[in-house]
XYZ file of C-alpha atoms in Angstrom:
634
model
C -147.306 78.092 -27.644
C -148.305 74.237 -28.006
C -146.389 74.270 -31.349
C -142.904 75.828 -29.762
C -143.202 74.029 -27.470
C -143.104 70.645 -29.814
C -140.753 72.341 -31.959
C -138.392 72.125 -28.764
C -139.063 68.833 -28.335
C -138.114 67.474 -31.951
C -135.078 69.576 -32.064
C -134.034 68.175 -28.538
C -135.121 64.495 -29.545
C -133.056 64.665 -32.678
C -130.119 65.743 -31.128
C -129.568 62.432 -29.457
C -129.232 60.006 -32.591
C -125.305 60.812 -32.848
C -125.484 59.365 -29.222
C -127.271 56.569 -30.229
C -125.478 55.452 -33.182
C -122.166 55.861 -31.009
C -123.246 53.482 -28.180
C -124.200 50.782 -30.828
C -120.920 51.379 -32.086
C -119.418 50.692 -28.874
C -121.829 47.733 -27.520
C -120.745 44.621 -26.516
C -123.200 41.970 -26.095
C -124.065 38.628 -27.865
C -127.004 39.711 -29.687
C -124.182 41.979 -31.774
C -124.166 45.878 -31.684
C -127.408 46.979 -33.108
C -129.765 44.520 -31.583
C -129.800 45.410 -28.126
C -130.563 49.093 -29.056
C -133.847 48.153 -30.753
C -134.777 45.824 -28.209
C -134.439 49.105 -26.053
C -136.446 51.003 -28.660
C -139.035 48.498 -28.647
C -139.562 49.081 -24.849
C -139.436 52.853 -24.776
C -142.041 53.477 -28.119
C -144.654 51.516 -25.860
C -143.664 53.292 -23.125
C -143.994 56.548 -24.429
C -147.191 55.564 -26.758
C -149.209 54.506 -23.595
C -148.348 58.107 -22.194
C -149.635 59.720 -25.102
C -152.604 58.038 -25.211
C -153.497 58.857 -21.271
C -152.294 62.757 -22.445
C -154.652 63.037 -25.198
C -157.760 61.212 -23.292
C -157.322 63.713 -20.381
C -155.999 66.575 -22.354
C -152.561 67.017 -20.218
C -150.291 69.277 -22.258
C -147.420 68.553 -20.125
C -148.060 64.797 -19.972
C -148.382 65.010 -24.166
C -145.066 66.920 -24.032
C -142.959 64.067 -22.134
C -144.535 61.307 -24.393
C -143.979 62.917 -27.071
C -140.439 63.240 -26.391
C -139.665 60.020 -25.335
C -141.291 58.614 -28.617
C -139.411 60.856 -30.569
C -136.108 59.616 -29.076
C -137.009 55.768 -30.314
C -138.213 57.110 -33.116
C -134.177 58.462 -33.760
C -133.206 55.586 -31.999
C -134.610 52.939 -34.694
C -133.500 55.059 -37.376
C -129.652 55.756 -36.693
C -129.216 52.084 -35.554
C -131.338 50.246 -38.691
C -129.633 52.790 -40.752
C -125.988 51.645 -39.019
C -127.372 47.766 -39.771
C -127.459 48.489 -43.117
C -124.289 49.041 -43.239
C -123.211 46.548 -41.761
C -124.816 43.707 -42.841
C -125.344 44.605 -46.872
C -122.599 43.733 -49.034
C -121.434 47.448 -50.670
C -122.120 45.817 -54.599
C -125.637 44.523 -53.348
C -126.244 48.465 -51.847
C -128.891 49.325 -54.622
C -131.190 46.438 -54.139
C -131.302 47.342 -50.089
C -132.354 50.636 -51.102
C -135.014 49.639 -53.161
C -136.244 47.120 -50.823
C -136.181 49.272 -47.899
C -138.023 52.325 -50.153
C -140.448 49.348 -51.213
C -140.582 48.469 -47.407
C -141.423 51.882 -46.009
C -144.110 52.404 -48.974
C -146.475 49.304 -47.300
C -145.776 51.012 -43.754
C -147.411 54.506 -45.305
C -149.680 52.720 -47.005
C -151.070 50.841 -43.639
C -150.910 54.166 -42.113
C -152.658 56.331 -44.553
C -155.435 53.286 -45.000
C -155.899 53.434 -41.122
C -155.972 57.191 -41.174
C -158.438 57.000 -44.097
C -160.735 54.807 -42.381
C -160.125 56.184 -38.515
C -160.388 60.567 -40.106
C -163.900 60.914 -37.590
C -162.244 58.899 -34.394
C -160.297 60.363 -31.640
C -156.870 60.398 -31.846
C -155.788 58.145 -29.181
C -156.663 55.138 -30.846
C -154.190 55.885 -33.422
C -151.555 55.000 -30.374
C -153.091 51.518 -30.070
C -152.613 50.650 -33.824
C -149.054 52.054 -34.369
C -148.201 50.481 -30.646
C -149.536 47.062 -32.533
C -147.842 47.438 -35.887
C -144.445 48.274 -34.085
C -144.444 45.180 -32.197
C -145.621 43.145 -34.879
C -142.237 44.567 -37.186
C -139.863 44.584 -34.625
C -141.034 40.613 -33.560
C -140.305 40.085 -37.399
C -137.195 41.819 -37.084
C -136.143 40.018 -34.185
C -136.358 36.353 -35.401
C -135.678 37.044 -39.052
C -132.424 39.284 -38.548
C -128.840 37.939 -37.789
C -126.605 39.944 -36.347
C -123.098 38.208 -35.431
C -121.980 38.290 -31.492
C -119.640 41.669 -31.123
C -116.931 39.256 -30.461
C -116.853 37.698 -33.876
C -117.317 41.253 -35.979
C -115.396 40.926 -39.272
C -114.912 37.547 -39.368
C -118.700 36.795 -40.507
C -118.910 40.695 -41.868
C -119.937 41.418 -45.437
C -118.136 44.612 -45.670
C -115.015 45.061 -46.876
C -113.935 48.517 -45.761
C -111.317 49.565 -43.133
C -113.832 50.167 -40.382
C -114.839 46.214 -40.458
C -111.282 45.199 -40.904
C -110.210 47.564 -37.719
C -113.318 46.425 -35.557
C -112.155 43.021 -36.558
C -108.316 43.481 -35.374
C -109.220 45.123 -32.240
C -112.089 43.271 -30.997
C -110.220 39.607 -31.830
C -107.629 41.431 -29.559
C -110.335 41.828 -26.999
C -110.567 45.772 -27.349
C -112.949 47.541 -28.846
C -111.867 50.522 -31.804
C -113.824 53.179 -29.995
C -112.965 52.706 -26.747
C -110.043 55.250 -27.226
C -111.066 57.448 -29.624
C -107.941 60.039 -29.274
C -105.498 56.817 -30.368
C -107.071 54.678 -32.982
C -109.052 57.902 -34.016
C -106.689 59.938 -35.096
C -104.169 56.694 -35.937
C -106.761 55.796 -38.724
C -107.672 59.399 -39.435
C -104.128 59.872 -40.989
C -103.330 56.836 -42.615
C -106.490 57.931 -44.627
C -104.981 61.379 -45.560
C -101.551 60.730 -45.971
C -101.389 56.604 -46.424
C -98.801 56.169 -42.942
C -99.587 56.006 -39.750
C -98.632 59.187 -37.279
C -96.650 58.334 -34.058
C -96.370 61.472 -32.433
C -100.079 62.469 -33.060
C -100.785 58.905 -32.064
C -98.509 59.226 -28.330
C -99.847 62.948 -27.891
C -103.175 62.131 -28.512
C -103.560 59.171 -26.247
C -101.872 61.019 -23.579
C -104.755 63.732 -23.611
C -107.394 61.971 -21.838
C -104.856 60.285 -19.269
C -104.366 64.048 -18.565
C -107.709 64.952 -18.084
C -108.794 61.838 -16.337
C -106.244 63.008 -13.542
C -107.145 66.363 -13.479
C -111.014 65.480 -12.723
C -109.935 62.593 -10.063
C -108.244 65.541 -8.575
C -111.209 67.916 -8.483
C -113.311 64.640 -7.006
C -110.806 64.151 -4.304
C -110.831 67.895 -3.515
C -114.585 68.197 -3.669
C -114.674 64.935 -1.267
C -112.322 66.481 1.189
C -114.151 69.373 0.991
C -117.551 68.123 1.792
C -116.204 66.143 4.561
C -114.514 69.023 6.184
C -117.907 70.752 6.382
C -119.813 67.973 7.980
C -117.010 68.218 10.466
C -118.022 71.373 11.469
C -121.477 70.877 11.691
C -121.353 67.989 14.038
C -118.754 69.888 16.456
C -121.299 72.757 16.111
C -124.623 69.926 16.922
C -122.424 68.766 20.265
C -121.469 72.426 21.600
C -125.031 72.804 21.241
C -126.258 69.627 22.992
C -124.198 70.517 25.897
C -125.363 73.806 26.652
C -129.243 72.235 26.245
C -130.440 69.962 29.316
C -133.994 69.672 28.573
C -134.483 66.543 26.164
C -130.961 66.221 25.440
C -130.556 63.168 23.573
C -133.639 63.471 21.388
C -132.383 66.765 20.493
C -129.113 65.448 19.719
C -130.366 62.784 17.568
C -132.644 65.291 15.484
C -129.619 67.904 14.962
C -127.710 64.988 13.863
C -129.955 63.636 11.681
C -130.031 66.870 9.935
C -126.915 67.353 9.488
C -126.733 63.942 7.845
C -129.602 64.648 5.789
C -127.723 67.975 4.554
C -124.623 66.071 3.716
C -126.382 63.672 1.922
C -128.194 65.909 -0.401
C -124.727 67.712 -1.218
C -123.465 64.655 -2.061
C -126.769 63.926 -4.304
C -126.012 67.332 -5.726
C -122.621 66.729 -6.642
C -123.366 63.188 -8.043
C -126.001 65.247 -10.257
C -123.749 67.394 -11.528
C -120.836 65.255 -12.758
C -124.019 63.077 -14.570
C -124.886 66.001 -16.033
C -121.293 66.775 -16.685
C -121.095 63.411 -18.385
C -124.428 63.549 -20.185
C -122.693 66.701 -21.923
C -119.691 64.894 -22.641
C -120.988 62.035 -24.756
C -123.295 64.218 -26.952
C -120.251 66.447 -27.599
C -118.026 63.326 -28.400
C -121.100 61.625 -30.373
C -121.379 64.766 -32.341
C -117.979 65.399 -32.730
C -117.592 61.957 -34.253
C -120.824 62.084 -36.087
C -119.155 65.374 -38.010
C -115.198 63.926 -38.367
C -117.849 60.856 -40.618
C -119.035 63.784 -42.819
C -115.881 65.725 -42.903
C -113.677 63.009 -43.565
C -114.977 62.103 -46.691
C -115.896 65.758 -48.733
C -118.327 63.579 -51.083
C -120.191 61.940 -47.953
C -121.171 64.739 -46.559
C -122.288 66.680 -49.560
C -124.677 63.518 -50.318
C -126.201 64.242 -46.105
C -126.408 68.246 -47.506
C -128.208 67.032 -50.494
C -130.481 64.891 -48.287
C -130.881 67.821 -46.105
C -131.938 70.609 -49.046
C -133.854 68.110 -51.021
C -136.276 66.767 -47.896
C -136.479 70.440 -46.641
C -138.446 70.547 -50.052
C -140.251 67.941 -49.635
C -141.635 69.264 -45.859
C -143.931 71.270 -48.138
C -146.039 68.576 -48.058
C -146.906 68.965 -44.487
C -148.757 72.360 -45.800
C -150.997 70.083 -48.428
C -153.711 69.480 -45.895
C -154.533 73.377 -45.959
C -153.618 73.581 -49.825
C -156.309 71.628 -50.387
C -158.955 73.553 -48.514
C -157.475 77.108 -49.189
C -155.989 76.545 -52.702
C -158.303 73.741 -54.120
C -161.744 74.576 -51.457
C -161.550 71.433 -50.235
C -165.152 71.830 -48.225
C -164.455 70.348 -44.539
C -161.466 69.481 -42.675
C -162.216 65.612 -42.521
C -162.836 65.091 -46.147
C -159.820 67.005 -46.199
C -157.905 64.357 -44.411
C -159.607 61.242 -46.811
C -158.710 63.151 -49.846
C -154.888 63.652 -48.688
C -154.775 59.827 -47.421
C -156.191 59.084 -51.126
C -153.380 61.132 -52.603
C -150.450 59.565 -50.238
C -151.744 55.722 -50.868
C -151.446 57.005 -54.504
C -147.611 58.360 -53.556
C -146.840 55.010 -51.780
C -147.975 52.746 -54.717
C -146.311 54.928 -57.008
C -142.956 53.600 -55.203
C -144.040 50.462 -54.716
C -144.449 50.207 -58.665
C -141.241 51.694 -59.471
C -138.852 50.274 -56.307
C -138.667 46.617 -57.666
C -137.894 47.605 -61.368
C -135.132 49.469 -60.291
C -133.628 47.280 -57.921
C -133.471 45.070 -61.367
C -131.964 47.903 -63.692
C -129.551 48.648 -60.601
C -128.816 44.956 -59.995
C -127.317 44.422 -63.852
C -124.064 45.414 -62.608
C -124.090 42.424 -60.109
C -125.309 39.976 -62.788
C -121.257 38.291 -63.156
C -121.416 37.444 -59.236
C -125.075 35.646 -60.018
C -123.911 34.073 -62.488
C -120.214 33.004 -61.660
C -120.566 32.870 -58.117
C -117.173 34.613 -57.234
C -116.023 36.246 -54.408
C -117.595 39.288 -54.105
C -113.956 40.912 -52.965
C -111.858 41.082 -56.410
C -109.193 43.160 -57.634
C -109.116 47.087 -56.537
C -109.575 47.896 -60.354
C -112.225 45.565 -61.029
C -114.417 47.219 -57.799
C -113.504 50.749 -59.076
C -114.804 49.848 -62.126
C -118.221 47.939 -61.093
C -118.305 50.442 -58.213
C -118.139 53.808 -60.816
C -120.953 51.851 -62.984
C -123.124 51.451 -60.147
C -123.031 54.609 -58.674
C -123.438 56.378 -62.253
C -127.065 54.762 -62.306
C -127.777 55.369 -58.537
C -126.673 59.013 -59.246
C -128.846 59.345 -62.439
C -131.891 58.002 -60.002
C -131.472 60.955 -57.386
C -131.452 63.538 -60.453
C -134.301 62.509 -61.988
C -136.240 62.086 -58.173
C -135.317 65.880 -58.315
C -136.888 66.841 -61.338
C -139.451 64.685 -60.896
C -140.474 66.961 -57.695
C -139.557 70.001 -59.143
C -142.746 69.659 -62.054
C -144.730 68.558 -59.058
C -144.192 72.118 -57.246
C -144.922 74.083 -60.626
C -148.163 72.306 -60.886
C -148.905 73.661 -56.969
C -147.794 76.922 -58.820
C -149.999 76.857 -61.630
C -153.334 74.868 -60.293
C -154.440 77.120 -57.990
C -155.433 79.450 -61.090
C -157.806 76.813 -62.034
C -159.642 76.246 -59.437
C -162.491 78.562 -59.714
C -163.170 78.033 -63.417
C -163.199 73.927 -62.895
C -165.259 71.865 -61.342
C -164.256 69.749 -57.885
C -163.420 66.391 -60.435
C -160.957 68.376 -62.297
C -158.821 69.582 -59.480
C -159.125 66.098 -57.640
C -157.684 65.069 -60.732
C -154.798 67.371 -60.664
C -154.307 66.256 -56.910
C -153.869 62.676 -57.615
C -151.390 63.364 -60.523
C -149.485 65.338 -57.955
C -149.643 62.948 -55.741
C -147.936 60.316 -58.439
C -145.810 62.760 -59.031
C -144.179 63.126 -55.098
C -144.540 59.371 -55.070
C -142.275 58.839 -58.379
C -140.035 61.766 -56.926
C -139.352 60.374 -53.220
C -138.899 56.231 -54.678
C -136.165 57.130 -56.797
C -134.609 60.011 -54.958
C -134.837 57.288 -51.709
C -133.068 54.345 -53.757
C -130.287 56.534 -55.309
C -128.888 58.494 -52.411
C -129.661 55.972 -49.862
C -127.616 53.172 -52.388
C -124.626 55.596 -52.956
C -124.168 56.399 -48.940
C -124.136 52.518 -48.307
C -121.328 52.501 -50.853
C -119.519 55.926 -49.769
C -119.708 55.576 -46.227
C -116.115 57.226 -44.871
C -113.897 54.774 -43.636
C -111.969 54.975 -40.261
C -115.322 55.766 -38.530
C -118.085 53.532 -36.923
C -120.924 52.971 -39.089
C -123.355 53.978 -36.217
C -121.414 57.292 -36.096
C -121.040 57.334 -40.319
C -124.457 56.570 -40.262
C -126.420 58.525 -37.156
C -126.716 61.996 -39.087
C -127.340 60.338 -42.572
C -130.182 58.276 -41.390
C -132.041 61.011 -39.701
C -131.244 63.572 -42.031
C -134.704 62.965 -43.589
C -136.193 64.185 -40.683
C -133.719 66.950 -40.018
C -134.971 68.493 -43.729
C -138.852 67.720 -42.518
C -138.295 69.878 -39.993
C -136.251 72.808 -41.398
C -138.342 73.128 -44.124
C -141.854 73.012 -42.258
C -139.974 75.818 -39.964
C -139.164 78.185 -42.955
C -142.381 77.285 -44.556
C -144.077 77.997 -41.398
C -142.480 81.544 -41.115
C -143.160 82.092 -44.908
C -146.941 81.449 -44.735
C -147.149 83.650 -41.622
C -147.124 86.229 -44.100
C -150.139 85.451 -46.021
C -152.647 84.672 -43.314
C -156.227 85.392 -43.731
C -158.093 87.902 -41.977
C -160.722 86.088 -39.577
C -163.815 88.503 -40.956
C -162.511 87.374 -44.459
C -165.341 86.111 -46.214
C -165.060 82.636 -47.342
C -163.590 81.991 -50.675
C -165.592 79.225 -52.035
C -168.294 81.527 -52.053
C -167.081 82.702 -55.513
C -167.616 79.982 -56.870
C -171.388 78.368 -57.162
C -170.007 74.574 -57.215
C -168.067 74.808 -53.799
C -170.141 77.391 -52.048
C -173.354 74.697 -52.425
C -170.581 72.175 -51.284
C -169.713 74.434 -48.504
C -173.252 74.885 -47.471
C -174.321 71.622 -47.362
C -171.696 70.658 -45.256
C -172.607 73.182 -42.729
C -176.590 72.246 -42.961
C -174.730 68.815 -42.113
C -174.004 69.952 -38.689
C -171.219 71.662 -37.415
C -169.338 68.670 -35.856
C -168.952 65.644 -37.038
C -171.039 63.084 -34.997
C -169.478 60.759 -32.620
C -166.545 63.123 -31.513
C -166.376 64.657 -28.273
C -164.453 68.248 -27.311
C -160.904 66.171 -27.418
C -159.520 65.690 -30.430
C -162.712 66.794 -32.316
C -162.967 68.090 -36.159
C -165.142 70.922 -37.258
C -167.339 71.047 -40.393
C -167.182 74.764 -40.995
C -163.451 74.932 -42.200
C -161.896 78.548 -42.767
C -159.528 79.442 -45.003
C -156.335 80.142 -42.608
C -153.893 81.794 -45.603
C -153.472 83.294 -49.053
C -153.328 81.326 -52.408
C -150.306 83.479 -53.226
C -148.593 82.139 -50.165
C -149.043 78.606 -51.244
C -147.096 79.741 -54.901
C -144.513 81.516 -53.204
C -143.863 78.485 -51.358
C -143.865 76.476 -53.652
C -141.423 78.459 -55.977
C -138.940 78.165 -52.650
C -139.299 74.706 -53.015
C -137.997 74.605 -56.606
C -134.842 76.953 -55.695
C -134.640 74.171 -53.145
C -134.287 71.054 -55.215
C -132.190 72.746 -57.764
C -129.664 73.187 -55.011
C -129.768 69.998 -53.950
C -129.598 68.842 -57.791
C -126.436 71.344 -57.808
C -125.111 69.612 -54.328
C -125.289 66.265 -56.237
C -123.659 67.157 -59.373
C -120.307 68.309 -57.061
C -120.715 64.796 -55.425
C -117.369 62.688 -56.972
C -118.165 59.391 -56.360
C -115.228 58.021 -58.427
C -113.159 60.088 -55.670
C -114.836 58.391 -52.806
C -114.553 54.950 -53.895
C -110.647 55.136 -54.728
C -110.479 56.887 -51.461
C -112.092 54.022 -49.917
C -110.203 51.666 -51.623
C -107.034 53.319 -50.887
C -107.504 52.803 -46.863
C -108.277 49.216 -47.387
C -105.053 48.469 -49.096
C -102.736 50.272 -46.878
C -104.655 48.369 -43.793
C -104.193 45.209 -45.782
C -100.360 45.896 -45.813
C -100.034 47.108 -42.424
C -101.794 43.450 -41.639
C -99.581 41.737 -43.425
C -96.483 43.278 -41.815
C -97.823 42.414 -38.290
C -98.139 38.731 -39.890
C -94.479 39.114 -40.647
C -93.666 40.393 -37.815
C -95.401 37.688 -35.429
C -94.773 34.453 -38.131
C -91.216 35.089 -39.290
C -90.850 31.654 -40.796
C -93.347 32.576 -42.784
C -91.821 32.735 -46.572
C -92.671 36.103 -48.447
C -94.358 34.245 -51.343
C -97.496 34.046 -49.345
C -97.853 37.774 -49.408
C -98.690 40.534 -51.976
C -96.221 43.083 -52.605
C -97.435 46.417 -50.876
C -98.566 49.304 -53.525
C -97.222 52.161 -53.694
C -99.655 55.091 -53.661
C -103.486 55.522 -53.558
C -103.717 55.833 -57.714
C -102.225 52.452 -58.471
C -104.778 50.015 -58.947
C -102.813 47.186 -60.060
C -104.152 43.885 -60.663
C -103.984 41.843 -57.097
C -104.063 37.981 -57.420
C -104.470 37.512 -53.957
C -107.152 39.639 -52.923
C -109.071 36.896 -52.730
C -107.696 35.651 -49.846
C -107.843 39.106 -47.820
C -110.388 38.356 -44.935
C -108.525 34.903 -43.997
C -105.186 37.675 -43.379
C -106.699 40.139 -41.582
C -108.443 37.204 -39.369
C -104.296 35.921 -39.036
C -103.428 39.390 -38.175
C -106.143 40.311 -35.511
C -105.420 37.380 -34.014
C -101.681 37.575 -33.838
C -102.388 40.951 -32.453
């Protein structure tokens, strides 16, 4: 029951980074648009941690259950708006190197973890709140004074990014609007021009006339339900004072009491209907967040095929969360806490495995960005020149996430195969084969993290936020965590153990002397009390055969991701991308016409013609100091 119940919890939690990435989208504030959201973050993870650590002292299921959600909604909250950052901050030829660093980043954090969880596998679980409370702060204070963010106001004008969703956020908001305020209009006004190259009037007039529409329709309802309300309370009143009159005996104290009840009555159905039309609203966002969310991975066929192939290939990777019984049923493993040192060993292996290789291919990756090094150009050249450097780059970044793949797929045929071994080999022989595993997932997860990660900051659609582009992408790590532990979940349910099963190691004489000094040992470890405690004597709970079969799943798993990959056309995506930029870049230029008509036409490109012509532009040089013109003519 405990586990549905946090099963709920997750799948409710993750529902609400759309939302997230939506309203950093849409913020206003001088810190920028993903600051404040952290800074939010930042409050609710120590919020949340300081109610998990009074749940697990006292053992208060329910209490555990709201902290656990509430730190599962920062956690989504951190990672839809640092993903969104990204974006917006990292120039699209420097992508690559960010997702190295941030792969070589998140390897230290694992490490720190799985060190602490090494050293801290005997002590109660609460304390690990304290240290992650304490390593959170400590990041986000780094965060805080080493990040720059520019003021929402001044978006595009500082902005690295050269796609249309800068350029738009840059025209609107120097116009004092902001792009997502009306979704329905500039929505669907940018929406087209990306299909078809022209804007669409009608859609534009019939969209935007939707939600005037609606909004009058609802003030309606309010007004009614008002009128309503206040109709009733009439009634009760004229009812209280026929009432009064007929009663002599403490008249006005009765007449004060009936009254006050009737107030209090009105005022809870006026608390009622102020809950509903929050709730109402509540609804509303996550179905526009979502909605948006999905237009970021529909409107670009190659973006969301690289989320699907994030998705599949994590959903894999989940089988991880199994390795922790693999090692006691599968390998005999003797207790559960030596259980817990030997997987920390194996993940600090993992971690330094992509700390090794992150840096080297941040270098092989950043070849392609050796001419702006060495030149110092503008990073913003001719549409042909970025197709080209942009098709180069994503070839390698591509070539990374394959070989992550096959990488993990030999890693789950040696869970296949090792098994077999391990009651004809000694305990040093099958730690062995651990740790090489362990290198192995490492190896996989570094260069699976720096190729898809470095191709979605360079394919991210256009015409959308990047907190919306980015607020399913981000997370969708821990969307495949958490379909794959489900299935494998379900899968191993099948091969369970009977409890009167005798235990395996005793086959063997190596593990069952192992086994039977750690039960003359005691059977709980010392210093734990009955929270949170960890028993010597640990069971088998399922079948070797259901590890195998899981792990074959996991192979048809990555090769579907690999096949996902393949049909990802990143040549496609970046002229698509390209495209929308120079039809924006004309339509600025005609509003500069339009608003300078002195202006001689020697100071502006001739407009293309369609979204293959890539021809040589002298003056896309100057293309941020026009759109700044434009915006502000605007």
């Amino acid at each position: 029951m405990q586990q549905t119940y946090e099963r709920v919890v997750y799948g409710t939690a993750h529902m609400m980074a759309p939302v997230f990435g939506k309203l950093s989208d849409e913020t206003k504030h001088p810190w920028g648009k993903r600051r404040p959201m952290m800074a939010f973050a930042l409050i609710l993870v120590v919020g949340s941690h300081a109610v998990l650590y009074v749940a697990s002292e006292r053992l208060w299921m329910s209490l555990y259950l709201v902290g656990l959600f509430f730190a599962m909604i920062a956690k989504n909250m951190v990672i839809a708006v640092n993903a969104a950052f990204l974006t917006d901050v990292v120039p699209k030829e420097l992508s690559s190197s960010a997702a190295s660093i941030t792969a070589a980043q998140a390897a230290c954090g694992c490490i720190i973890g799985f060190l602490i969880q090494y050293w801290f596998a005997d002590a109660h679980v609460k304390y690990t709140y304290l240290i992650v409370t304490f390593f959170f702060l400590l990041t986000q204070a780094i965060f805080f004074a080493a990040a720059r963010e520019p003021p929402t106001s001044n978006i595009g004008e500082e902005g690295n990014d050269v796609d249309s969703t800068t350029i738009a956020d840059e025209m609107m908001l120097n116009a004092g609007e902001n792009l997502h305020e009306d979704e329905h209009e500039d929505g669907t006004f940018i929406s087209a021009r990306i299909r078809s190259g022209k804007p669409h009037e009608q859609e534009e007039s019939q969209s935007s006339a939707e939600p005037e529409a609606e909004a009058e329709i609802q003030d309606l309802e309010e007004q009614a339900a008002k009128k309503g309300q206040q109709d009733k309370k009439k009634k009760k009143r004229k009812a209280v004072d026929l009432e009064d009159q007929g009663d002599n005996h403490n008249h006005g104290q009765r007449g004060r009491g009936q009254r006050g009840t009737s107030t209090t009555r009105g005022a809870a159905a006026t608390a009622t209907t102020t809950s509903t039309a929050a709730r109402r609203s509540i609804i509303e966002l996550l179905k526009e967040s979502w909605r948006e969310s999905y237009n970021a991975l529909t409107l670009s066929q190659d973006y969301g095929l690289l989320a699907g192939v994030r998705v599949v290939f994590y959903s894999a990777c989940s089988c991880m969360s199994m390795f922790l019984f693999y090692l006691r049923d599968a390998l005999h493993v003797p207790t559960r806490a030596e259980g817990i040192r030997q997987l920390s060993v194996v993940a600090i292996l993992s971690q330094c495995t992509v700390l090794l290789f992150a840096i080297p291919a941040s270098l092989l990756l950043s070849e392609q960005q050796s001419y702006h090094d060495e030149t110092g150009l503008q990073r913003v050249q001719t549409p042909r020149t970025q197709l080209a450097e942009g098709t180069r780059s994503v070839a390698l970044q591509k070539t990374l996430s394959f070989l992550g793949i096959l990488a993990q797929i030999f890693l789950f045929l040696a869970l296949v195969i090792v098994p077999g071994f391990a009651l004809s080999h000694g305990p040093d022989f099958l730690s062995g084969c651990v740790y090489v595993g362990g290198i192995l997932y490492g190896l996989s997860t570094c260069l699976m993290a720096i190729g898809d990660m470095g191709l979605a900051l360079r394919l991210v659609p256009a015409g959308v936020g990047h907190g919306a582009a980015m607020a399913l992408f981000g997370p969708s790590t821990t969307y495949g965590y958490v379909l794959g532990s489900v299935v494998i979940g379900f899968g191993l349910s099948f091969f369970k153990v009977a409890p009167d099963a005798a235990d395996l190691t005793s086959q063997h004489p190596l593990l069952s002397g192992m086994q039977k000094e750690n039960n003359d040992a005691g059977k709980q470890v010392p210093g734990m009390g009955a929270a949170g405690g960890i028993d010597g004597d640990w069971v088998p709970a399922y079948k070797t055969e259901g590890y195998q079969m899981i792990s074959l799943c996991c192979i048809m798993l990555c090769i579907l991701s690999a096949v996902l990959l393949y049909l990802v056309d990143t040549p496609r995506a970046l002229r698509a991308s390209l495209s929308v930029v120079q039809n924006y870049k004309q339509d600025s230029e005609r509003v500069v016409d339009e608003e300078s008509p002195a202006t001689s036409n020697d100071d502006h490109e001739q407009p293309g013609t369609s979204e293959t012509e890539f021809a040589a532009d002298d003056h896309v040089g100057e293309f941020h100091s026009r759109v700044g013109r434009a915006g502000n003519g605007r």
